[in-house]
Structure formats: C-alpha cells, structure tokens
Amino acid sequence: MNSIQMNPADARSPGVGEIPAVLLPTADQRYARRAARLRQLADGHPMADYLRFVARIAEVQQQLLEQLPLPSEAIAGLPARLGQGQAPLAWAQLARDAYWQRLLQHLITALHSDVNAGIAATLERLAELDPQALEVKAGALLAGQYDQVDSGQALFLWAALTLYFSQLATHLPGSGQALVGEHRQHCPVCNSAPVASVIQTGALAGLRYLHCGLCESRWHMVRLKCSNCEATGQLDYWSPEHQQSPLKAESCNDCEGYLKVFYPEHDRELEVLADDLASLALDAEVERLGFARTGVSPFLFPG
C-alpha cells in the first residue's frame, strides 16, 4: 500500500517546515509551456521533426483544455473517492467518463490535416473504433500491456487519457498525508508510474518529487533512495554534460533500474516531459550499461 494517502482537504494551515506529500497539477498553461519548450529543444536536435510533432499535440491539448473542459458531472463524484485508503483516481478502479473519448476524437480531427499520410492513416483507424474497443485499448495501455496496443495509436490515446486524468487531479478536493513507510513507487493519486524525478526550487528547494506520467501530480520521496526498490547506497548518477547538468539518470545496482532526475535550478526553462523526450540519448546510454527504465515515457511507447 502506498505510504501517501489522499484524504479530503484539511482546512488547517501546514505546520512550520511541513513537507507537502502531494502537489496536484494546476489548470494553467502547462501544455502551452510544453509545446514552447519542445520547439525550443527541436532547434538543431537529431529528433527535431518528432519534437515539433509532439509540440503540435501539446498545442491541441491546450486548446481542448480551454475549449472542452472537464464536465461538471465528472467533477461531482470526486469528493467521495477520497479517504478510502487507495489512490482516488486509480485507473484500474475508476470508471472512465466518455469525456476522454470526446477529447480523443477532437484531437484526431485537429491533427489530421497536419500530419503525413502514415500518421493520418493511424488517426483514421483510431477514429473508426467503437467506444468499447477504445476502452479495451485504453485499459491495456494503462496496465502497461504495450504489446496489445499499436505504438502509433498509443501516443494519441495517452494524449487524451492524460488530459482527462490531469483535469480530474486538478479538481480533486484533497491533500496528501504521509504515513509511516516509504512505499511510494507509484502515484498516490492515480497509481501510475512516474516519468521522472524533479528536484524542486522555490519554497520546496532541494526536495525530490516524482512526476506522474498520467495525471501529472507530483509526490514527495526522499533523495538518495532508489525510486523503484527504495534501496540506498547502490545508486549511481549519469550525466550527458557537466556537474551542473539539468538532468541526470539515477541508476540502482540493486534492482538494475533507472529513472531520470531533473534539476530546474540549472535550467529555468526546463519542462519535465519535454526535456525527457529530448534526452533519449541519455536513456540509450544508460540502457546500454544494462539498466532498465522504471518509469513511463508518454511520448515513446514500446512496440
């Protein structure tokens, strides 16, 4: 059981020095910032075309967030999901609202004219699927059964699903409570895997939070401990650049897994999902050394 539980929001003020267990996503310009960062990173990058393509997806996500927001009926049931001893938006127990499929259809329509013939064909096949078939594919994707979903389709399915789950998390009227123990490998909000760690700046400077690849919540986990198996003392850090690099890969010799760590203090323009995608060369190098990524890459599914 996750050692962070989501309960109804506590009206009391945080104590002095109290560390927030969970940082829920905010309804801001997240996707617009992601798109801008991807376009910035694309300049001179070997994957420039793909980075710009994903930037276009992020732009459409921002448009949908503004023009087709989460309906009120999907928000109404959120309070009852808190304080139950499990992730309130756990994907395996949550009956997904048909809204996420509407997001997918709008995403397909908006992107269709911007893509090449191969991607257009992928979008057309997705558009032809009935609601039940889409739910089956979504369930397999969320469960990590990537061999059950075409990798090209997975990109667009996830883009709609994460827009749905992140809005649910934004409207969740709760807060995280840290319990005894350090079982924090999965998101306490939706029970998904992290995409990376982030060393916070500002009021939370120096604290590590894991960033969810689905609902985009962040949850606290102490540093110098493997985010997968929680072992200490067997960690190594790999960097493509100098000591002050804004990203490193934290590998564990106990479980032979790794997860990237981002340091915004060294690059104020850093955006976790954008910089994760743009740093796949680091993934390739660490995997060449025998380590396996323990988190999900939302823009590059296997298959």
mmCIF file of C-alpha atoms in Angstrom:
data_model
loop_
_atom_site.group_PDB
_atom_site.id
_atom_site.type_symbol
_atom_site.label_atom_id
_atom_site.label_comp_id
_atom_site.label_asym_id
_atom_site.label_seq_id
_atom_site.Cartn_x
_atom_site.Cartn_y
_atom_site.Cartn_z
ATOM 1 C CA MET A 1 0.000 0.000 0.000
ATOM 2 C CA ASN A 2 1.258 3.468 -0.880
ATOM 3 C CA SER A 3 2.530 5.295 2.198
ATOM 4 C CA ILE A 4 0.908 8.507 0.959
ATOM 5 C CA GLN A 5 -2.880 8.593 1.260
ATOM 6 C CA MET A 6 -5.192 11.140 -0.328
ATOM 7 C CA ASN A 7 -7.803 12.486 2.097
ATOM 8 C CA PRO A 8 -10.345 15.318 1.993
ATOM 9 C CA ALA A 9 -8.586 18.672 2.056
ATOM 10 C CA ASP A 10 -7.530 19.675 5.535
ATOM 11 C CA ALA A 11 -8.590 23.206 6.457
ATOM 12 C CA ARG A 12 -5.701 23.663 8.879
ATOM 13 C CA SER A 13 -2.579 25.541 7.862
ATOM 14 C CA PRO A 14 0.566 23.465 7.278
ATOM 15 C CA GLY A 15 2.959 23.331 10.205
ATOM 16 C CA VAL A 16 6.289 25.094 10.048
ATOM 17 C CA GLY A 17 8.652 23.036 7.933
ATOM 18 C CA GLU A 18 5.958 20.572 6.937
ATOM 19 C CA ILE A 19 6.626 18.933 3.583
ATOM 20 C CA PRO A 20 3.580 18.667 1.275
ATOM 21 C CA ALA A 21 3.195 14.989 0.431
ATOM 22 C CA VAL A 22 1.443 15.647 -2.894
ATOM 23 C CA LEU A 23 1.434 18.535 -5.348
ATOM 24 C CA LEU A 24 -1.665 18.329 -7.528
ATOM 25 C CA PRO A 25 -1.448 19.724 -11.075
ATOM 26 C CA THR A 26 -2.840 23.185 -11.707
ATOM 27 C CA ALA A 27 -5.113 24.327 -14.530
ATOM 28 C CA ASP A 28 -2.645 26.705 -16.104
ATOM 29 C CA GLN A 29 -0.687 26.947 -19.360
ATOM 30 C CA ARG A 30 1.025 23.579 -18.829
ATOM 31 C CA TYR A 31 0.563 22.316 -22.381
ATOM 32 C CA ALA A 32 1.379 25.669 -23.949
ATOM 33 C CA ARG A 33 4.648 25.785 -21.999
ATOM 34 C CA ARG A 34 5.392 22.196 -23.008
ATOM 35 C CA ALA A 35 4.824 22.995 -26.667
ATOM 36 C CA ALA A 36 7.078 26.047 -26.480
ATOM 37 C CA ARG A 37 9.831 24.076 -24.767
ATOM 38 C CA LEU A 38 9.626 21.260 -27.317
ATOM 39 C CA ARG A 39 10.003 23.736 -30.162
ATOM 40 C CA GLN A 40 12.957 25.340 -28.389
ATOM 41 C CA LEU A 41 14.629 21.963 -27.892
ATOM 42 C CA ALA A 42 13.972 20.971 -31.505
ATOM 43 C CA ASP A 43 16.439 23.525 -32.896
ATOM 44 C CA GLY A 44 19.427 21.522 -34.078
ATOM 45 C CA HIS A 45 18.189 18.331 -32.403
ATOM 46 C CA PRO A 46 18.519 14.946 -34.197
ATOM 47 C CA MET A 47 14.823 14.317 -33.401
ATOM 48 C CA ALA A 48 13.713 17.805 -34.425
ATOM 49 C CA ASP A 49 10.762 16.674 -36.556
ATOM 50 C CA TYR A 50 9.360 14.440 -33.835
ATOM 51 C CA LEU A 51 9.807 17.079 -31.136
ATOM 52 C CA ARG A 52 7.871 19.556 -33.274
ATOM 53 C CA PHE A 53 5.171 16.954 -33.921
ATOM 54 C CA VAL A 54 4.744 16.332 -30.191
ATOM 55 C CA ALA A 55 4.696 20.116 -29.681
ATOM 56 C CA ARG A 56 1.715 20.247 -32.004
ATOM 57 C CA ILE A 57 -0.043 17.578 -29.908
ATOM 58 C CA ALA A 58 0.605 19.658 -26.778
ATOM 59 C CA GLU A 59 -0.825 22.738 -28.500
ATOM 60 C CA VAL A 60 -4.028 20.862 -29.297
ATOM 61 C CA GLN A 61 -4.190 19.606 -25.698
ATOM 62 C CA GLN A 62 -4.023 23.216 -24.510
ATOM 63 C CA GLN A 63 -6.816 24.198 -26.898
ATOM 64 C CA LEU A 64 -9.003 21.331 -25.696
ATOM 65 C CA LEU A 65 -8.309 22.215 -22.065
ATOM 66 C CA GLU A 66 -9.655 25.685 -22.741
ATOM 67 C CA GLN A 67 -12.471 24.879 -25.165
ATOM 68 C CA LEU A 68 -13.681 21.476 -23.937
ATOM 69 C CA PRO A 69 -13.017 21.368 -20.169
ATOM 70 C CA LEU A 70 -13.920 18.520 -17.854
ATOM 71 C CA PRO A 71 -17.735 18.447 -17.435
ATOM 72 C CA SER A 72 -19.218 19.221 -14.027
ATOM 73 C CA GLU A 73 -20.748 15.759 -13.671
ATOM 74 C CA ALA A 74 -17.277 14.224 -13.827
ATOM 75 C CA ILE A 75 -16.161 16.509 -11.003
ATOM 76 C CA ALA A 76 -19.181 15.925 -8.767
ATOM 77 C CA GLY A 77 -18.167 12.439 -7.663
ATOM 78 C CA LEU A 78 -14.559 13.262 -6.765
ATOM 79 C CA PRO A 79 -15.020 14.039 -3.034
ATOM 80 C CA ALA A 80 -16.417 10.551 -2.393
ATOM 81 C CA ARG A 81 -13.240 8.985 -3.792
ATOM 82 C CA LEU A 82 -11.052 10.490 -1.078
ATOM 83 C CA GLY A 83 -10.172 8.906 2.262
ATOM 84 C CA GLN A 84 -10.702 5.354 1.009
ATOM 85 C CA GLY A 85 -7.168 4.100 1.630
ATOM 86 C CA GLN A 86 -6.279 3.911 -2.055
ATOM 87 C CA ALA A 87 -5.404 6.231 -4.898
ATOM 88 C CA PRO A 88 -8.663 8.126 -5.575
ATOM 89 C CA LEU A 89 -8.150 8.098 -9.333
ATOM 90 C CA ALA A 90 -6.608 4.630 -9.537
ATOM 91 C CA TRP A 91 -7.004 3.832 -13.228
ATOM 92 C CA ALA A 92 -7.901 0.172 -12.581
ATOM 93 C CA GLN A 93 -10.874 1.079 -10.343
ATOM 94 C CA LEU A 94 -12.050 4.310 -11.986
ATOM 95 C CA ALA A 95 -14.993 4.050 -14.371
ATOM 96 C CA ARG A 96 -13.758 6.384 -17.091
ATOM 97 C CA ASP A 97 -16.182 9.031 -18.276
ATOM 98 C CA ALA A 98 -16.932 9.057 -22.018
ATOM 99 C CA TYR A 99 -15.468 12.565 -21.987
ATOM 100 C CA TRP A 100 -11.971 11.170 -22.567
ATOM 101 C CA GLN A 101 -13.129 9.662 -25.856
ATOM 102 C CA ARG A 102 -14.567 13.009 -26.918
ATOM 103 C CA LEU A 103 -11.154 14.502 -26.245
ATOM 104 C CA LEU A 104 -9.595 11.805 -28.441
ATOM 105 C CA GLN A 105 -11.980 12.465 -31.321
ATOM 106 C CA HIS A 106 -11.315 16.217 -31.174
ATOM 107 C CA LEU A 107 -7.587 15.541 -31.007
ATOM 108 C CA ILE A 108 -7.815 13.329 -34.099
ATOM 109 C CA THR A 109 -9.780 15.948 -36.016
ATOM 110 C CA ALA A 110 -7.412 18.771 -35.092
ATOM 111 C CA LEU A 111 -4.269 16.826 -36.031
ATOM 112 C CA HIS A 112 -5.433 15.046 -39.164
ATOM 113 C CA SER A 113 -4.582 17.837 -41.595
ATOM 114 C CA ASP A 114 -1.150 18.486 -40.028
ATOM 115 C CA VAL A 115 0.392 15.028 -40.415
ATOM 116 C CA ASN A 116 1.850 12.811 -43.122
ATOM 117 C CA ALA A 117 -0.062 10.002 -44.806
ATOM 118 C CA GLY A 118 1.159 7.304 -42.404
ATOM 119 C CA ILE A 119 0.104 9.137 -39.263
ATOM 120 C CA ALA A 120 -3.145 10.209 -40.928
ATOM 121 C CA ALA A 121 -3.936 6.544 -41.541
ATOM 122 C CA THR A 122 -3.267 5.775 -37.868
ATOM 123 C CA LEU A 123 -5.623 8.561 -36.827
ATOM 124 C CA GLU A 124 -8.299 7.321 -39.225
ATOM 125 C CA ARG A 125 -8.117 3.792 -37.811
ATOM 126 C CA LEU A 126 -8.487 5.184 -34.306
ATOM 127 C CA ALA A 127 -11.475 7.286 -35.361
ATOM 128 C CA GLU A 128 -13.207 4.188 -36.720
ATOM 129 C CA LEU A 129 -13.019 2.250 -33.438
ATOM 130 C CA ASP A 130 -16.196 1.954 -31.392
ATOM 131 C CA PRO A 131 -16.282 3.084 -27.732
ATOM 132 C CA GLN A 132 -15.838 -0.433 -26.352
ATOM 133 C CA ALA A 133 -12.760 -1.085 -28.492
ATOM 134 C CA LEU A 134 -11.265 2.226 -27.366
ATOM 135 C CA GLU A 135 -11.862 1.310 -23.716
ATOM 136 C CA VAL A 136 -10.106 -2.027 -24.229
ATOM 137 C CA LYS A 137 -7.097 -0.308 -25.768
ATOM 138 C CA ALA A 138 -7.043 2.328 -23.023
ATOM 139 C CA GLY A 139 -7.176 -0.350 -20.332
ATOM 140 C CA ALA A 140 -4.286 -2.268 -21.886
ATOM 141 C CA LEU A 141 -2.219 0.887 -22.239
ATOM 142 C CA LEU A 142 -2.806 1.967 -18.637
ATOM 143 C CA ALA A 143 -1.903 -1.530 -17.460
ATOM 144 C CA GLY A 144 1.401 -1.409 -19.308
ATOM 145 C CA GLN A 145 0.374 -4.119 -21.773
ATOM 146 C CA TYR A 146 2.049 -2.302 -24.617
ATOM 147 C CA ASP A 147 2.057 -5.308 -26.930
ATOM 148 C CA GLN A 148 -1.744 -5.029 -27.005
ATOM 149 C CA VAL A 149 -1.734 -1.511 -28.443
ATOM 150 C CA ASP A 150 -0.130 -0.200 -31.621
ATOM 151 C CA SER A 151 2.609 2.218 -30.546
ATOM 152 C CA GLY A 152 1.398 4.834 -33.017
ATOM 153 C CA GLN A 153 -2.129 4.704 -31.632
ATOM 154 C CA ALA A 154 -0.804 4.656 -28.053
ATOM 155 C CA LEU A 155 0.596 8.171 -28.433
ATOM 156 C CA PHE A 156 -2.825 9.659 -29.191
ATOM 157 C CA LEU A 157 -4.722 7.504 -26.722
ATOM 158 C CA TRP A 158 -2.361 8.612 -23.963
ATOM 159 C CA ALA A 159 -2.627 12.257 -25.016
ATOM 160 C CA ALA A 160 -6.397 12.088 -24.454
ATOM 161 C CA LEU A 161 -6.157 9.999 -21.294
ATOM 162 C CA THR A 162 -3.591 12.226 -19.609
ATOM 163 C CA LEU A 163 -5.654 15.318 -20.432
ATOM 164 C CA TYR A 164 -8.615 13.615 -18.763
ATOM 165 C CA PHE A 165 -6.765 12.336 -15.685
ATOM 166 C CA SER A 166 -4.808 15.552 -15.126
ATOM 167 C CA GLN A 167 -8.046 17.543 -15.063
ATOM 168 C CA LEU A 168 -9.547 15.110 -12.571
ATOM 169 C CA ALA A 169 -6.452 15.527 -10.402
ATOM 170 C CA THR A 170 -6.647 19.319 -10.680
ATOM 171 C CA HIS A 171 -10.231 19.284 -9.355
ATOM 172 C CA LEU A 172 -9.561 16.715 -6.628
ATOM 173 C CA PRO A 173 -10.563 18.395 -3.315
ATOM 174 C CA GLY A 174 -7.970 16.576 -1.262
ATOM 175 C CA SER A 175 -4.459 16.620 0.093
ATOM 176 C CA GLY A 176 -1.809 14.000 0.653
ATOM 177 C CA GLN A 177 -0.995 12.576 4.062
ATOM 178 C CA ALA A 178 2.367 10.887 4.564
ATOM 179 C CA LEU A 179 2.102 7.697 6.598
ATOM 180 C CA VAL A 180 4.800 5.514 8.098
ATOM 181 C CA GLY A 181 6.874 3.794 5.438
ATOM 182 C CA GLU A 182 8.357 4.693 2.089
ATOM 183 C CA HIS A 183 6.203 2.718 -0.351
ATOM 184 C CA ARG A 184 5.967 5.462 -2.919
ATOM 185 C CA GLN A 185 6.869 3.888 -6.245
ATOM 186 C CA HIS A 186 3.501 4.750 -7.783
ATOM 187 C CA CYS A 187 1.417 7.908 -7.897
ATOM 188 C CA PRO A 188 -0.808 8.221 -4.807
ATOM 189 C CA VAL A 189 -3.416 9.999 -6.957
ATOM 190 C CA CYS A 190 -3.857 7.609 -9.920
ATOM 191 C CA ASN A 191 -1.465 4.709 -9.152
ATOM 192 C CA SER A 192 0.561 5.215 -12.323
ATOM 193 C CA ALA A 193 4.323 5.169 -12.762
ATOM 194 C CA PRO A 194 6.449 8.305 -12.637
ATOM 195 C CA VAL A 195 8.080 9.719 -15.727
ATOM 196 C CA ALA A 196 10.966 11.269 -13.769
ATOM 197 C CA SER A 197 12.097 12.868 -10.521
ATOM 198 C CA VAL A 198 12.267 16.629 -10.079
ATOM 199 C CA ILE A 199 14.424 18.450 -7.537
ATOM 200 C CA GLN A 200 12.177 21.352 -6.611
ATOM 201 C CA THR A 201 13.098 25.027 -6.443
ATOM 202 C CA GLY A 202 11.468 27.907 -4.564
ATOM 203 C CA ALA A 203 9.803 27.187 -1.224
ATOM 204 C CA LEU A 204 10.449 23.457 -1.648
ATOM 205 C CA ALA A 205 14.027 23.876 -2.857
ATOM 206 C CA GLY A 206 16.079 20.710 -2.686
ATOM 207 C CA LEU A 207 13.173 18.317 -2.155
ATOM 208 C CA ARG A 208 12.609 15.487 -4.607
ATOM 209 C CA TYR A 209 9.192 14.843 -6.080
ATOM 210 C CA LEU A 210 8.254 12.148 -8.562
ATOM 211 C CA HIS A 211 6.239 13.398 -11.546
ATOM 212 C CA CYS A 212 3.339 11.192 -12.655
ATOM 213 C CA GLY A 213 3.267 10.310 -16.324
ATOM 214 C CA LEU A 214 -0.545 10.125 -16.393
ATOM 215 C CA CYS A 215 -2.248 12.641 -14.080
ATOM 216 C CA GLU A 216 0.859 14.869 -13.738
ATOM 217 C CA SER A 217 0.646 15.074 -9.951
ATOM 218 C CA ARG A 218 3.907 15.096 -8.007
ATOM 219 C CA TRP A 219 4.602 13.268 -4.766
ATOM 220 C CA HIS A 220 7.442 13.538 -2.297
ATOM 221 C CA MET A 221 10.166 10.940 -1.991
ATOM 222 C CA VAL A 222 13.414 11.399 -0.119
ATOM 223 C CA ARG A 223 16.617 11.706 -2.085
ATOM 224 C CA LEU A 224 19.448 9.180 -2.174
ATOM 225 C CA LYS A 225 16.979 6.322 -2.318
ATOM 226 C CA CYS A 226 16.021 4.299 -5.379
ATOM 227 C CA SER A 227 12.580 5.432 -6.540
ATOM 228 C CA ASN A 228 11.841 1.860 -7.645
ATOM 229 C CA CYS A 229 13.135 -0.542 -4.964
ATOM 230 C CA GLU A 230 13.935 2.024 -2.226
ATOM 231 C CA ALA A 231 17.478 0.706 -1.765
ATOM 232 C CA THR A 232 20.196 3.088 -0.623
ATOM 233 C CA GLY A 233 23.933 3.020 -1.109
ATOM 234 C CA GLN A 234 23.834 1.413 -4.554
ATOM 235 C CA LEU A 235 22.984 4.469 -6.629
ATOM 236 C CA ASP A 236 24.986 5.980 -9.462
ATOM 237 C CA TYR A 237 24.297 9.166 -11.403
ATOM 238 C CA TRP A 238 24.926 9.526 -15.118
ATOM 239 C CA SER A 239 25.011 12.855 -16.896
ATOM 240 C CA PRO A 240 25.495 13.765 -20.564
ATOM 241 C CA GLU A 241 27.187 17.008 -19.634
ATOM 242 C CA HIS A 242 28.942 18.692 -16.746
ATOM 243 C CA GLN A 243 28.386 18.520 -12.994
ATOM 244 C CA GLN A 244 25.752 21.272 -13.159
ATOM 245 C CA SER A 245 23.708 19.495 -15.830
ATOM 246 C CA PRO A 246 19.924 19.999 -15.544
ATOM 247 C CA LEU A 247 19.366 16.256 -15.877
ATOM 248 C CA LYS A 248 20.917 13.029 -14.729
ATOM 249 C CA ALA A 249 19.937 9.381 -14.742
ATOM 250 C CA GLU A 250 19.793 7.763 -11.304
ATOM 251 C CA SER A 251 20.581 4.053 -11.635
ATOM 252 C CA CYS A 252 20.316 1.401 -8.945
ATOM 253 C CA ASN A 253 22.633 -1.582 -8.791
ATOM 254 C CA ASP A 254 20.146 -3.468 -6.596
ATOM 255 C CA CYS A 255 17.140 -3.557 -8.931
ATOM 256 C CA GLU A 256 19.064 -2.597 -12.105
ATOM 257 C CA GLY A 257 16.531 0.107 -12.865
ATOM 258 C CA TYR A 258 16.932 3.811 -13.536
ATOM 259 C CA LEU A 259 14.893 6.994 -13.639
ATOM 260 C CA LYS A 260 15.907 10.463 -14.755
ATOM 261 C CA VAL A 261 16.287 13.304 -12.280
ATOM 262 C CA PHE A 262 15.714 16.906 -13.401
ATOM 263 C CA TYR A 263 17.234 19.980 -11.765
ATOM 264 C CA PRO A 264 15.274 23.121 -12.786
ATOM 265 C CA GLU A 265 17.712 25.297 -10.818
ATOM 266 C CA HIS A 266 20.230 24.671 -13.607
ATOM 267 C CA ASP A 267 17.768 25.448 -16.420
ATOM 268 C CA ARG A 268 14.743 27.604 -15.609
ATOM 269 C CA GLU A 269 13.141 26.748 -18.969
ATOM 270 C CA LEU A 270 13.120 23.019 -18.189
ATOM 271 C CA GLU A 271 9.805 21.185 -18.685
ATOM 272 C CA VAL A 272 9.812 17.610 -17.434
ATOM 273 C CA LEU A 273 8.026 15.756 -20.240
ATOM 274 C CA ALA A 274 9.594 17.853 -23.000
ATOM 275 C CA ASP A 275 13.124 17.506 -21.640
ATOM 276 C CA ASP A 276 12.581 13.813 -21.003
ATOM 277 C CA LEU A 277 11.752 13.240 -24.668
ATOM 278 C CA ALA A 278 14.640 15.388 -25.868
ATOM 279 C CA SER A 279 17.152 13.448 -23.738
ATOM 280 C CA LEU A 280 16.577 9.946 -25.119
ATOM 281 C CA ALA A 281 20.276 9.737 -25.900
ATOM 282 C CA LEU A 282 20.878 9.513 -22.149
ATOM 283 C CA ASP A 283 18.313 6.700 -21.902
ATOM 284 C CA ALA A 284 20.104 4.805 -24.675
ATOM 285 C CA GLU A 285 23.459 5.132 -22.941
ATOM 286 C CA VAL A 286 22.204 4.022 -19.516
ATOM 287 C CA GLU A 287 20.294 1.121 -21.063
ATOM 288 C CA ARG A 288 23.451 0.114 -22.926
ATOM 289 C CA LEU A 289 25.041 -0.266 -19.495
ATOM 290 C CA GLY A 290 22.368 -2.809 -18.550
ATOM 291 C CA PHE A 291 19.778 -0.728 -16.675
ATOM 292 C CA ALA A 292 16.060 -0.704 -17.468
ATOM 293 C CA ARG A 293 13.872 2.372 -17.214
ATOM 294 C CA THR A 294 11.386 2.034 -14.348
ATOM 295 C CA GLY A 295 9.060 4.848 -15.424
ATOM 296 C CA VAL A 296 6.911 5.543 -18.448
ATOM 297 C CA SER A 297 7.811 7.757 -21.408
ATOM 298 C CA PRO A 298 4.460 9.230 -22.516
ATOM 299 C CA PHE A 299 5.689 10.094 -25.995
ATOM 300 C CA LEU A 300 7.547 6.913 -26.871
ATOM 301 C CA PHE A 301 5.732 3.685 -26.082
ATOM 302 C CA PRO A 302 7.295 0.298 -26.903
ATOM 303 C CA GLY A 303 6.130 -1.542 -29.992
#
